[in-house]
Amino acid sequence: MFLSKLLIPILKNNPAEAKIKSHQLMLRVGMIKQSSAGIYSWLPLGFKVMKKIEKIVREEQDNIGAQELLMPTIQSSDIWKESGRYDDYGEEMLRIKDRQNREMLYGPTNEELITDIFRSSVKSYKSMPQLLYHIQWKFRDELRPRFGIMRCREFYMKDAYSFDLNDEEANFSYNKFFLAYLNTFKRLNLSAIPMAADTGPIGGNLSHEFIILADTGESKIYTDKRIFDVNFNDTVIENKSLKDLRSNYEKYYAVTDEKFNKKEFEKNVPEEHRLITKGIEVGHIFYFGDKYSKPMNSSVDHQGKKVFVKMGSYGVGVSRLVGAIIEAKYDDKNEVMKWPLSVAPYECAILDSGNKLDGHKVSKKALNVLDKLNMLDLIVDDTEDNISSKIKKFNLIGVPYQIILGSKTPDDAVEFREVGGKSEIIKISDLNKIEKIITSKRS
Ligand code: P5A
């Protein structure tokens, strides 16, 4: 956690090839490195943020009773031929042949593979419903990969799948994920709005995209502004309250481009509430009934009858969220980023300008502060930079709190500031105050 020892290759200026702020910042502070078109390595700083996002996504899946498993990235073409999607998926699918000349592919999504697991494992309706998820790399050979990790070819997705006996129960599962998504984005400090969306190559006729507003977003949206004021609190995982929750959102017109209908928009949204803008799709949920279970013959016995199971799938762009949070939180004008504490790469930075100990790069005071605050996730800037460039650097990296050990700070105290907020002088003997402030804001 000493900056000089970490692999954080910070650039002096914004890289010219990056068009949007998240891409610029991620390259600038050394979060990612492109390895080939649309394919990136995640360097320690970026990886740390993504892992923290993944943890929150996982916890909210676990909270609705979904079970985690792990499917491989490489799939056999056989199951895709069974579902009929092998040809439909087209050039976005990366197709590979193994040494036995078998047709394999790098999974762009997992509806087929999970259906295959389900059909060989579950025979009775008594084991229903099943909510299953994994967090795994996907590959889509996008025609125009762009904006860094926002639209890339290899990306990290949480994908979940539900299996139910009938439409009514499947709708309940859909609503559970709807709630899990609202909770996930709330914990990430994002205002992500569910909007009626097109289903594309996944299929079905019920679908919501979760969109956060951003000028640089690729999704055009048409919405009633009042949807941004919908609140949800302590929604229990129970059929009726989840139905109410969804209809609280659905009563407002909010759709993506493909679903837009001018007449309906003008009829349903009073002029003063209309908003046409752009957003970033951070999640997408689908209900498609027996689209996969029927051709793949995935059924259970129920009252002596064979019933094809009803399925839905639910995706969160875990790697895209890193960029989306930057788009939502970065203050371009002042070059200041502030990560929500729950996903910040470090909680607090110690910016040291004090007298260095013999043979050490860092002052005794900094080591003392570090030791006293060992409950926090800290980083110490022990480089040769002066204090104002250290502050600037950490404003950019986005660590939300800074402890400044400047030459003007009294010997027995530190300067503590929240990025974008005021600073205060705190006595070394009262350092637990800082610990309390930060730990109380963890979510
Ligand atoms: C749902 C889970 C699916 O694939 N099958 C399994 C369904 N949906 S989706 O909308 O196509 O993708 C889910 C989320 O993944 C992110 N995403 C991407 N992120 C970065 N680069 C890409 N090229 C990319 N494509 C999709 C989005 O956040 C999307 O909502």
Short mmCIF file of C-alpha atoms and ligand atoms in Angstrom, two decimals:
data_model
loop_
_atom_site.label_atom_id
_atom_site.label_comp_id
_atom_site.label_asym_id
_atom_site.label_seq_id
_atom_site.Cartn_x
_atom_site.Cartn_y
_atom_site.Cartn_z
CA MET A 1 0.00 0.00 0.00
CA PHE A 2 2.98 2.27 -0.54
CA LEU A 3 2.38 3.95 -3.88
CA SER A 4 6.01 3.68 -4.93
CA LYS A 5 5.79 -0.12 -4.63
CA LEU A 6 2.53 -0.56 -6.55
CA LEU A 7 1.94 -1.08 -10.24
CA ILE A 8 -0.07 2.08 -10.84
CA PRO A 9 1.29 3.59 -14.05
CA ILE A 10 -0.08 7.13 -13.87
CA LEU A 11 0.13 9.26 -17.04
CA LYS A 12 0.86 13.00 -16.97
CA ASN A 13 -1.87 13.84 -19.50
CA ASN A 14 -5.09 12.43 -20.83
CA PRO A 15 -4.39 9.89 -23.58
CA ALA A 16 -5.46 11.25 -26.95
CA GLU A 17 -7.07 8.03 -28.14
CA ALA A 18 -9.76 8.09 -25.45
CA LYS A 19 -12.99 9.88 -26.34
CA ILE A 20 -14.99 9.72 -23.13
CA LYS A 21 -14.02 10.60 -19.59
CA SER A 22 -14.20 7.10 -18.12
CA HIS A 23 -11.88 5.74 -20.78
CA GLN A 24 -9.51 8.70 -20.35
CA LEU A 25 -9.41 8.38 -16.59
CA MET A 26 -8.99 4.61 -16.53
CA LEU A 27 -5.97 4.88 -18.82
CA ARG A 28 -4.64 7.98 -17.09
CA VAL A 29 -4.56 6.50 -13.58
CA GLY A 30 -3.47 3.05 -14.77
CA MET A 31 -6.59 1.00 -14.13
CA ILE A 32 -6.53 -0.86 -17.45
CA LYS A 33 -4.26 -1.49 -20.40
CA GLN A 34 -5.47 -2.41 -23.84
CA SER A 35 -3.97 -5.67 -25.07
CA SER A 36 -5.70 -5.75 -28.46
CA ALA A 37 -8.80 -4.11 -29.97
CA GLY A 38 -11.60 -4.29 -27.38
CA ILE A 39 -9.58 -6.53 -25.06
CA TYR A 40 -8.06 -5.21 -21.84
CA SER A 41 -5.87 -6.22 -18.96
CA TRP A 42 -7.13 -5.05 -15.59
CA LEU A 43 -4.22 -3.55 -13.66
CA PRO A 44 -4.26 -3.66 -9.84
CA LEU A 45 -6.15 -0.39 -9.30
CA GLY A 46 -8.89 -1.18 -11.81
CA PHE A 47 -9.10 -4.77 -10.71
CA LYS A 48 -9.60 -3.72 -7.09
CA VAL A 49 -12.58 -1.55 -8.03
CA MET A 50 -14.10 -4.26 -10.21
CA LYS A 51 -13.73 -6.85 -7.43
CA LYS A 52 -15.53 -4.56 -4.99
CA ILE A 53 -18.37 -4.07 -7.48
CA GLU A 54 -18.52 -7.82 -8.02
CA LYS A 55 -18.83 -8.38 -4.27
CA ILE A 56 -21.88 -6.11 -4.03
CA VAL A 57 -23.47 -7.69 -7.10
CA ARG A 58 -22.89 -11.14 -5.57
CA GLU A 59 -24.32 -10.21 -2.15
CA GLU A 60 -27.53 -8.92 -3.73
CA GLN A 61 -27.94 -12.13 -5.77
CA ASP A 62 -27.43 -14.18 -2.63
CA ASN A 63 -30.01 -12.02 -0.82
CA ILE A 64 -32.80 -13.14 -3.15
CA GLY A 65 -31.78 -16.78 -2.78
CA ALA A 66 -29.92 -17.20 -6.06
CA GLN A 67 -27.19 -19.87 -6.00
CA GLU A 68 -23.74 -19.20 -7.38
CA LEU A 69 -22.04 -21.67 -9.69
CA LEU A 70 -19.36 -21.33 -12.34
CA MET A 71 -19.71 -22.31 -15.97
CA PRO A 72 -16.77 -22.33 -18.38
CA THR A 73 -15.99 -19.62 -20.90
CA ILE A 74 -15.60 -22.15 -23.73
CA GLN A 75 -18.76 -23.94 -24.84
CA SER A 76 -19.55 -26.67 -27.34
CA SER A 77 -21.53 -25.64 -30.42
CA ASP A 78 -23.84 -28.66 -29.95
CA ILE A 79 -26.16 -27.02 -27.42
CA TRP A 80 -26.36 -23.87 -29.55
CA LYS A 81 -27.44 -25.98 -32.50
CA GLU A 82 -30.11 -27.53 -30.29
CA SER A 83 -31.56 -24.16 -29.33
CA GLY A 84 -31.32 -22.90 -32.90
CA ARG A 85 -29.14 -19.92 -31.98
CA TYR A 86 -25.88 -21.16 -33.49
CA ASP A 87 -26.66 -19.62 -36.85
CA ASP A 88 -28.76 -16.72 -35.53
CA TYR A 89 -25.99 -15.32 -33.34
CA GLY A 90 -23.90 -14.44 -36.37
CA GLU A 91 -20.49 -12.82 -36.41
CA GLU A 92 -20.60 -11.59 -32.83
CA MET A 93 -19.82 -15.11 -31.72
CA LEU A 94 -16.18 -16.13 -31.58
CA ARG A 95 -16.02 -19.62 -33.05
CA ILE A 96 -13.05 -21.89 -32.41
CA LYS A 97 -12.06 -25.40 -33.45
CA ASP A 98 -10.22 -27.69 -31.05
CA ARG A 99 -7.54 -30.19 -32.14
CA GLN A 100 -10.19 -32.85 -32.78
CA ASN A 101 -11.82 -30.40 -35.16
CA ARG A 102 -14.82 -29.96 -32.85
CA GLU A 103 -16.69 -26.70 -33.13
CA MET A 104 -16.34 -24.73 -29.91
CA LEU A 105 -17.10 -21.12 -29.05
CA TYR A 106 -16.24 -18.51 -26.44
CA GLY A 107 -19.55 -17.92 -24.65
CA PRO A 108 -21.27 -14.59 -25.37
CA THR A 109 -24.02 -15.62 -22.90
CA ASN A 110 -25.12 -18.85 -21.18
CA GLU A 111 -28.82 -19.61 -21.73
CA GLU A 112 -28.02 -22.89 -23.49
CA LEU A 113 -25.36 -24.09 -21.07
CA ILE A 114 -27.48 -23.46 -17.99
CA THR A 115 -30.49 -25.15 -19.63
CA ASP A 116 -28.30 -28.18 -20.25
CA ILE A 117 -27.23 -28.22 -16.59
CA PHE A 118 -30.81 -27.84 -15.43
CA ARG A 119 -32.27 -30.57 -17.64
CA SER A 120 -29.75 -33.16 -16.51
CA SER A 121 -30.04 -32.25 -12.81
CA VAL A 122 -33.69 -31.41 -12.07
CA LYS A 123 -36.52 -33.81 -12.80
CA SER A 124 -39.25 -32.89 -10.36
CA TYR A 125 -41.31 -29.75 -9.98
CA LYS A 126 -40.61 -30.06 -6.25
CA SER A 127 -37.11 -28.67 -6.86
CA MET A 128 -38.54 -25.53 -8.42
CA PRO A 129 -37.91 -22.67 -8.60
CA GLN A 130 -34.18 -22.60 -9.30
CA LEU A 131 -32.33 -19.29 -9.41
CA LEU A 132 -28.74 -19.74 -10.56
CA TYR A 133 -25.99 -17.28 -11.39
CA HIS A 134 -22.34 -16.99 -12.18
CA ILE A 135 -19.88 -14.16 -12.70
CA GLN A 136 -17.75 -14.95 -15.69
CA TRP A 137 -15.96 -13.47 -18.70
CA LYS A 138 -17.90 -13.22 -21.95
CA PHE A 139 -16.73 -12.58 -25.47
CA ARG A 140 -18.68 -10.75 -28.16
CA ASP A 141 -16.93 -9.84 -31.34
CA GLU A 142 -18.49 -6.38 -31.42
CA LEU A 143 -18.30 -4.69 -34.80
CA ARG A 144 -17.19 -1.42 -33.24
CA PRO A 145 -15.66 -1.91 -29.81
CA ARG A 146 -15.29 1.54 -28.27
CA PHE A 147 -15.12 3.71 -25.18
CA GLY A 148 -12.64 1.39 -23.46
CA ILE A 149 -14.30 -1.21 -21.27
CA MET A 150 -17.77 0.25 -21.88
CA ARG A 151 -18.25 -1.57 -25.18
CA CYS A 152 -15.46 -4.07 -25.48
CA ARG A 153 -15.13 -7.57 -26.79
CA GLU A 154 -14.12 -9.43 -23.65
CA PHE A 155 -16.08 -8.30 -20.61
CA TYR A 156 -17.10 -9.48 -17.16
CA MET A 157 -20.78 -10.20 -16.61
CA LYS A 158 -22.97 -11.45 -13.81
CA ASP A 159 -25.55 -13.59 -15.54
CA ALA A 160 -28.40 -15.25 -13.70
CA TYR A 161 -31.09 -17.64 -14.90
CA SER A 162 -34.45 -18.58 -13.40
CA PHE A 163 -36.43 -21.80 -13.86
CA ASP A 164 -40.10 -21.97 -12.90
CA LEU A 165 -43.12 -24.16 -13.40
CA ASN A 166 -45.49 -21.58 -14.84
CA ASP A 167 -45.77 -17.96 -15.94
CA GLU A 168 -47.08 -16.70 -12.62
CA GLU A 169 -44.15 -18.11 -10.65
CA ALA A 170 -41.70 -17.06 -13.34
CA ASN A 171 -43.03 -13.53 -13.00
CA PHE A 172 -42.29 -13.69 -9.27
CA SER A 173 -38.70 -14.73 -10.04
CA TYR A 174 -38.40 -11.89 -12.55
CA ASN A 175 -39.56 -9.44 -9.90
CA LYS A 176 -37.03 -10.78 -7.39
CA PHE A 177 -34.23 -9.94 -9.80
CA PHE A 178 -35.86 -6.58 -10.47
CA LEU A 179 -35.55 -5.84 -6.74
CA ALA A 180 -32.01 -7.27 -6.51
CA TYR A 181 -30.97 -4.91 -9.32
CA LEU A 182 -32.49 -1.86 -7.66
CA ASN A 183 -30.66 -2.76 -4.44
CA THR A 184 -27.38 -3.40 -6.24
CA PHE A 185 -27.35 -0.07 -8.06
CA LYS A 186 -28.44 1.78 -4.93
CA ARG A 187 -25.47 0.33 -3.03
CA LEU A 188 -23.23 1.46 -5.87
CA ASN A 189 -24.61 4.94 -5.38
CA LEU A 190 -26.11 4.97 -8.86
CA SER A 191 -29.54 6.03 -9.96
CA ALA A 192 -30.33 3.24 -12.46
CA ILE A 193 -33.82 3.34 -13.91
CA PRO A 194 -35.65 0.26 -15.23
CA MET A 195 -36.91 0.91 -18.74
CA ALA A 196 -38.94 -1.27 -21.09
CA ALA A 197 -36.50 -2.64 -23.64
CA ASP A 198 -36.09 -4.73 -26.72
CA THR A 199 -34.98 -8.35 -26.28
CA GLY A 200 -32.66 -8.76 -29.29
CA PRO A 201 -30.86 -12.08 -29.66
CA ILE A 202 -31.80 -13.25 -26.14
CA GLY A 203 -35.51 -13.37 -26.98
CA GLY A 204 -38.87 -13.18 -25.18
CA ASN A 205 -41.29 -10.29 -24.90
CA LEU A 206 -40.76 -8.94 -21.38
CA SER A 207 -37.56 -7.07 -20.69
CA HIS A 208 -36.14 -4.13 -18.75
CA GLU A 209 -32.85 -2.37 -19.20
CA PHE A 210 -31.39 -0.62 -16.14
CA ILE A 211 -30.08 2.70 -17.38
CA ILE A 212 -28.04 5.44 -15.78
CA LEU A 213 -28.20 8.86 -17.37
CA ALA A 214 -25.04 10.02 -19.14
CA ASP A 215 -24.46 12.13 -22.24
CA THR A 216 -21.87 9.64 -23.39
CA GLY A 217 -24.28 6.69 -23.07
CA GLU A 218 -25.11 4.67 -26.14
CA SER A 219 -28.78 4.06 -25.34
CA LYS A 220 -31.30 6.67 -26.38
CA ILE A 221 -34.14 6.89 -23.90
CA TYR A 222 -37.59 8.46 -23.77
CA THR A 223 -38.97 8.89 -20.33
CA ASP A 224 -41.30 10.57 -17.92
CA LYS A 225 -39.02 12.43 -15.52
CA ARG A 226 -41.14 11.49 -12.53
CA ILE A 227 -39.73 7.96 -12.67
CA PHE A 228 -36.53 9.37 -11.11
CA ASP A 229 -38.47 10.19 -7.96
CA VAL A 230 -39.79 6.67 -7.41
CA ASN A 231 -38.47 5.36 -4.14
CA PHE A 232 -38.38 1.90 -2.80
CA ASN A 233 -37.81 0.98 0.79
CA ASP A 234 -37.51 -2.29 2.66
CA THR A 235 -39.36 -4.19 -0.02
CA VAL A 236 -39.86 -7.69 1.24
CA ILE A 237 -39.38 -10.63 -1.07
CA GLU A 238 -43.03 -11.46 -1.36
CA ASN A 239 -45.18 -11.72 -4.46
CA LYS A 240 -47.61 -8.86 -3.83
CA SER A 241 -45.09 -6.26 -2.67
CA LEU A 242 -42.76 -7.01 -5.57
CA LYS A 243 -45.63 -6.60 -8.03
CA ASP A 244 -46.42 -3.24 -6.46
CA LEU A 245 -42.77 -2.25 -6.63
CA ARG A 246 -42.55 -2.98 -10.34
CA SER A 247 -45.80 -1.21 -11.12
CA ASN A 248 -44.60 1.89 -9.25
CA TYR A 249 -41.97 2.18 -11.95
CA GLU A 250 -44.02 0.87 -14.86
CA LYS A 251 -46.74 3.44 -14.36
CA TYR A 252 -44.36 5.99 -15.88
CA TYR A 253 -43.44 5.88 -19.54
CA ALA A 254 -39.76 4.93 -19.78
CA VAL A 255 -38.46 3.12 -22.84
CA THR A 256 -35.34 2.64 -24.91
CA ASP A 257 -35.07 3.57 -28.58
CA GLU A 258 -36.41 0.34 -30.07
CA LYS A 259 -39.57 0.50 -27.95
CA PHE A 260 -40.25 4.17 -28.61
CA ASN A 261 -43.63 5.14 -29.97
CA LYS A 262 -44.18 8.86 -30.49
CA LYS A 263 -47.95 8.71 -30.14
CA GLU A 264 -47.83 6.79 -26.86
CA PHE A 265 -45.11 9.06 -25.49
CA GLU A 266 -47.13 12.20 -26.22
CA LYS A 267 -50.35 10.66 -24.95
CA ASN A 268 -48.90 9.34 -21.69
CA VAL A 269 -46.40 12.00 -20.68
CA PRO A 270 -47.44 15.59 -20.01
CA GLU A 271 -45.12 17.93 -21.88
CA GLU A 272 -43.38 19.31 -18.80
CA HIS A 273 -42.36 15.81 -17.68
CA ARG A 274 -40.93 14.60 -20.99
CA LEU A 275 -37.26 13.76 -21.18
CA ILE A 276 -35.40 12.51 -24.23
CA THR A 277 -31.78 11.80 -23.44
CA LYS A 278 -29.02 9.21 -23.38
CA GLY A 279 -27.95 6.61 -20.88
CA ILE A 280 -25.68 3.69 -20.16
CA GLU A 281 -27.17 0.23 -19.91
CA VAL A 282 -25.71 -1.38 -16.80
CA GLY A 283 -28.14 -4.26 -16.50
CA HIS A 284 -30.71 -6.08 -18.62
CA ILE A 285 -33.32 -8.63 -17.57
CA PHE A 286 -35.45 -10.88 -19.79
CA TYR A 287 -38.38 -13.23 -19.57
CA PHE A 288 -38.62 -15.69 -22.46
CA GLY A 289 -40.70 -18.62 -21.14
CA ASP A 290 -39.89 -21.83 -23.00
CA LYS A 291 -37.78 -20.36 -25.81
CA TYR A 292 -34.81 -22.55 -24.80
CA SER A 293 -36.44 -25.25 -22.69
CA LYS A 294 -38.72 -26.45 -25.51
CA PRO A 295 -36.16 -27.02 -28.27
CA MET A 296 -33.68 -28.33 -25.71
CA ASN A 297 -36.31 -30.56 -24.12
CA SER A 298 -35.89 -29.30 -20.58
CA SER A 299 -38.97 -30.30 -18.62
CA VAL A 300 -40.23 -31.51 -15.25
CA ASP A 301 -43.05 -33.84 -14.29
CA HIS A 302 -46.02 -32.10 -12.74
CA GLN A 303 -49.28 -33.92 -11.93
CA GLY A 304 -48.43 -36.62 -14.43
CA LYS A 305 -47.73 -34.13 -17.20
CA LYS A 306 -44.50 -33.07 -18.83
CA VAL A 307 -44.07 -29.31 -18.45
CA PHE A 308 -41.42 -27.29 -20.28
CA VAL A 309 -39.83 -25.02 -17.72
CA LYS A 310 -40.27 -21.25 -17.92
CA MET A 311 -37.06 -19.30 -17.95
CA GLY A 312 -35.69 -15.80 -17.60
CA SER A 313 -32.17 -14.40 -17.67
CA TYR A 314 -30.67 -11.44 -15.89
CA GLY A 315 -27.40 -9.67 -16.74
CA VAL A 316 -25.25 -7.05 -15.02
CA GLY A 317 -22.25 -5.60 -16.83
CA VAL A 318 -19.78 -5.86 -13.92
CA SER A 319 -16.80 -4.53 -15.89
CA ARG A 320 -18.92 -1.89 -17.67
CA LEU A 321 -20.04 -0.62 -14.25
CA VAL A 322 -16.50 0.54 -13.48
CA GLY A 323 -16.70 2.94 -16.42
CA ALA A 324 -20.34 3.81 -15.78
CA ILE A 325 -19.58 4.90 -12.21
CA ILE A 326 -16.85 7.19 -13.52
CA GLU A 327 -19.22 8.68 -16.11
CA ALA A 328 -21.71 9.36 -13.32
CA LYS A 329 -19.30 10.67 -10.67
CA TYR A 330 -16.35 12.32 -12.39
CA ASP A 331 -16.13 16.10 -12.18
CA ASP A 332 -14.57 16.89 -15.52
CA LYS A 333 -14.03 20.58 -14.94
CA ASN A 334 -12.02 20.21 -11.75
CA GLU A 335 -10.45 16.86 -12.70
CA VAL A 336 -11.83 15.27 -9.54
CA MET A 337 -13.13 11.73 -9.24
CA LYS A 338 -14.75 10.41 -6.09
CA TRP A 339 -15.53 6.70 -5.96
CA PRO A 340 -18.44 5.67 -3.77
CA LEU A 341 -16.75 4.36 -0.61
CA SER A 342 -18.14 0.86 -1.20
CA VAL A 343 -16.10 0.42 -4.39
CA ALA A 344 -13.22 2.86 -3.95
CA PRO A 345 -9.83 1.29 -4.71
CA TYR A 346 -8.67 2.54 -1.28
CA GLU A 347 -10.74 4.20 1.41
CA CYS A 348 -8.21 6.82 2.41
CA ALA A 349 -4.87 8.12 1.12
CA ILE A 350 -2.09 9.32 3.40
CA LEU A 351 -0.27 12.10 1.57
CA ASP A 352 3.04 12.58 3.20
CA SER A 353 5.44 15.47 2.90
CA GLY A 354 7.12 15.16 6.29
CA ASN A 355 10.78 14.58 7.11
CA LYS A 356 11.91 11.25 5.85
CA LEU A 357 13.55 8.81 8.23
CA ASP A 358 17.07 7.70 7.35
CA GLY A 359 16.85 5.05 4.69
CA HIS A 360 13.05 5.29 4.55
CA LYS A 361 10.93 7.02 1.97
CA VAL A 362 8.19 7.82 4.39
CA SER A 363 8.04 9.83 7.61
CA LYS A 364 7.70 8.41 11.10
CA LYS A 365 4.43 10.32 11.42
CA ALA A 366 2.96 8.63 8.32
CA LEU A 367 3.96 5.20 9.63
CA ASN A 368 2.35 6.05 12.95
CA VAL A 369 -0.92 7.13 11.28
CA LEU A 370 -0.86 4.02 9.12
CA ASP A 371 -0.42 1.84 12.15
CA LYS A 372 -3.21 3.53 14.14
CA LEU A 373 -5.71 3.29 11.26
CA ASN A 374 -5.05 -0.30 10.30
CA MET A 375 -8.80 -1.01 10.21
CA LEU A 376 -9.05 1.06 7.02
CA ASP A 377 -8.03 0.27 3.45
CA LEU A 378 -5.19 2.79 3.13
CA ILE A 379 -2.61 3.85 0.60
CA VAL A 380 0.43 6.00 1.38
CA ASP A 381 1.87 8.28 -1.28
CA ASP A 382 5.57 7.91 -0.48
CA THR A 383 6.79 9.27 -3.81
CA GLU A 384 9.04 12.30 -4.23
CA ASP A 385 6.18 14.50 -5.52
CA ASN A 386 5.32 17.62 -3.58
CA ILE A 387 2.17 17.75 -1.50
CA SER A 388 0.07 19.69 -3.97
CA SER A 389 0.78 17.28 -6.80
CA LYS A 390 0.00 14.41 -4.44
CA ILE A 391 -3.36 15.97 -3.66
CA LYS A 392 -4.07 16.51 -7.36
CA LYS A 393 -3.04 12.95 -8.15
CA PHE A 394 -5.35 11.50 -5.52
CA ASN A 395 -8.19 13.80 -6.54
CA LEU A 396 -7.90 12.12 -9.89
CA ILE A 397 -7.53 8.55 -8.65
CA GLY A 398 -10.70 9.12 -6.66
CA VAL A 399 -9.81 7.76 -3.21
CA PRO A 400 -12.64 9.45 -1.28
CA TYR A 401 -10.69 10.57 1.83
CA GLN A 402 -7.24 12.10 2.25
CA ILE A 403 -5.03 12.52 5.30
CA ILE A 404 -2.56 15.27 4.54
CA LEU A 405 0.71 15.48 6.43
CA GLY A 406 1.79 18.83 5.09
CA SER A 407 4.68 20.93 6.34
CA LYS A 408 2.21 23.39 7.87
CA THR A 409 0.18 20.75 9.76
CA PRO A 410 1.05 20.78 13.51
CA ASP A 411 3.34 17.90 14.57
CA ASP A 412 0.71 16.32 16.78
CA ALA A 413 -2.11 16.53 14.20
CA VAL A 414 -3.17 15.68 10.66
CA GLU A 415 -5.33 17.40 8.09
CA PHE A 416 -8.28 15.25 7.11
CA ARG A 417 -10.48 15.91 4.12
CA GLU A 418 -13.22 14.28 2.16
CA VAL A 419 -12.58 14.77 -1.55
CA GLY A 420 -14.75 17.65 -2.72
CA GLY A 421 -15.45 18.66 0.90
CA LYS A 422 -13.92 20.70 3.70
CA SER A 423 -10.85 19.71 5.63
CA GLU A 424 -10.31 19.65 9.39
CA ILE A 425 -7.32 19.34 11.69
CA ILE A 426 -7.46 16.24 13.86
CA LYS A 427 -5.07 15.43 16.71
CA ILE A 428 -3.06 12.22 16.34
CA SER A 429 -4.49 11.17 19.70
CA ASP A 430 -8.00 11.46 18.18
CA LEU A 431 -7.32 9.45 15.02
CA ASN A 432 -10.07 6.99 15.89
CA LYS A 433 -12.45 9.80 14.88
CA ILE A 434 -11.32 9.29 11.27
CA GLU A 435 -11.79 5.57 11.58
CA LYS A 436 -15.31 6.15 12.90
CA ILE A 437 -16.25 8.60 10.12
CA ILE A 438 -15.11 6.22 7.39
CA THR A 439 -16.39 2.96 8.82
CA SER A 440 -19.81 4.53 9.47
CA LYS A 441 -20.11 5.27 5.76
CA ARG A 442 -19.40 1.71 4.63
CA SER A 443 -22.47 0.03 3.16
C1 P5A B 1 -28.86 -11.66 -19.61
C2 P5A B 1 -27.85 -12.49 -18.87
C3 P5A B 1 -27.66 -10.98 -21.73
O1 P5A B 1 -26.65 -11.39 -22.25
N1 P5A B 1 -28.06 -13.28 -21.05
C4 P5A B 1 -27.47 -13.59 -19.78
C5 P5A B 1 -28.64 -11.96 -21.06
N2 P5A B 1 -28.02 -9.69 -21.70
S1 P5A B 1 -27.20 -8.47 -22.36
O2 P5A B 1 -28.02 -7.32 -22.26
O3 P5A B 1 -26.81 -8.81 -23.67
O4 P5A B 1 -25.90 -8.25 -21.52
C6 P5A B 1 -26.00 -8.01 -20.12
C7 P5A B 1 -25.17 -6.82 -19.72
O5 P5A B 1 -23.81 -7.00 -20.08
C8 P5A B 1 -23.21 -5.76 -20.39
N3 P5A B 1 -22.62 -5.83 -21.75
C9 P5A B 1 -21.39 -5.35 -22.08
N4 P5A B 1 -20.43 -4.77 -21.34
C10 P5A B 1 -19.29 -4.40 -21.97
N5 P5A B 1 -19.06 -4.58 -23.29
C11 P5A B 1 -19.98 -5.18 -24.07
N6 P5A B 1 -19.73 -5.40 -25.36
C12 P5A B 1 -21.22 -5.59 -23.46
N7 P5A B 1 -22.35 -6.20 -23.92
C13 P5A B 1 -23.18 -6.33 -22.86
C14 P5A B 1 -24.30 -4.71 -20.33
O6 P5A B 1 -24.23 -4.05 -19.07
C15 P5A B 1 -25.57 -5.53 -20.42
O7 P5A B 1 -26.66 -4.92 -19.76
#
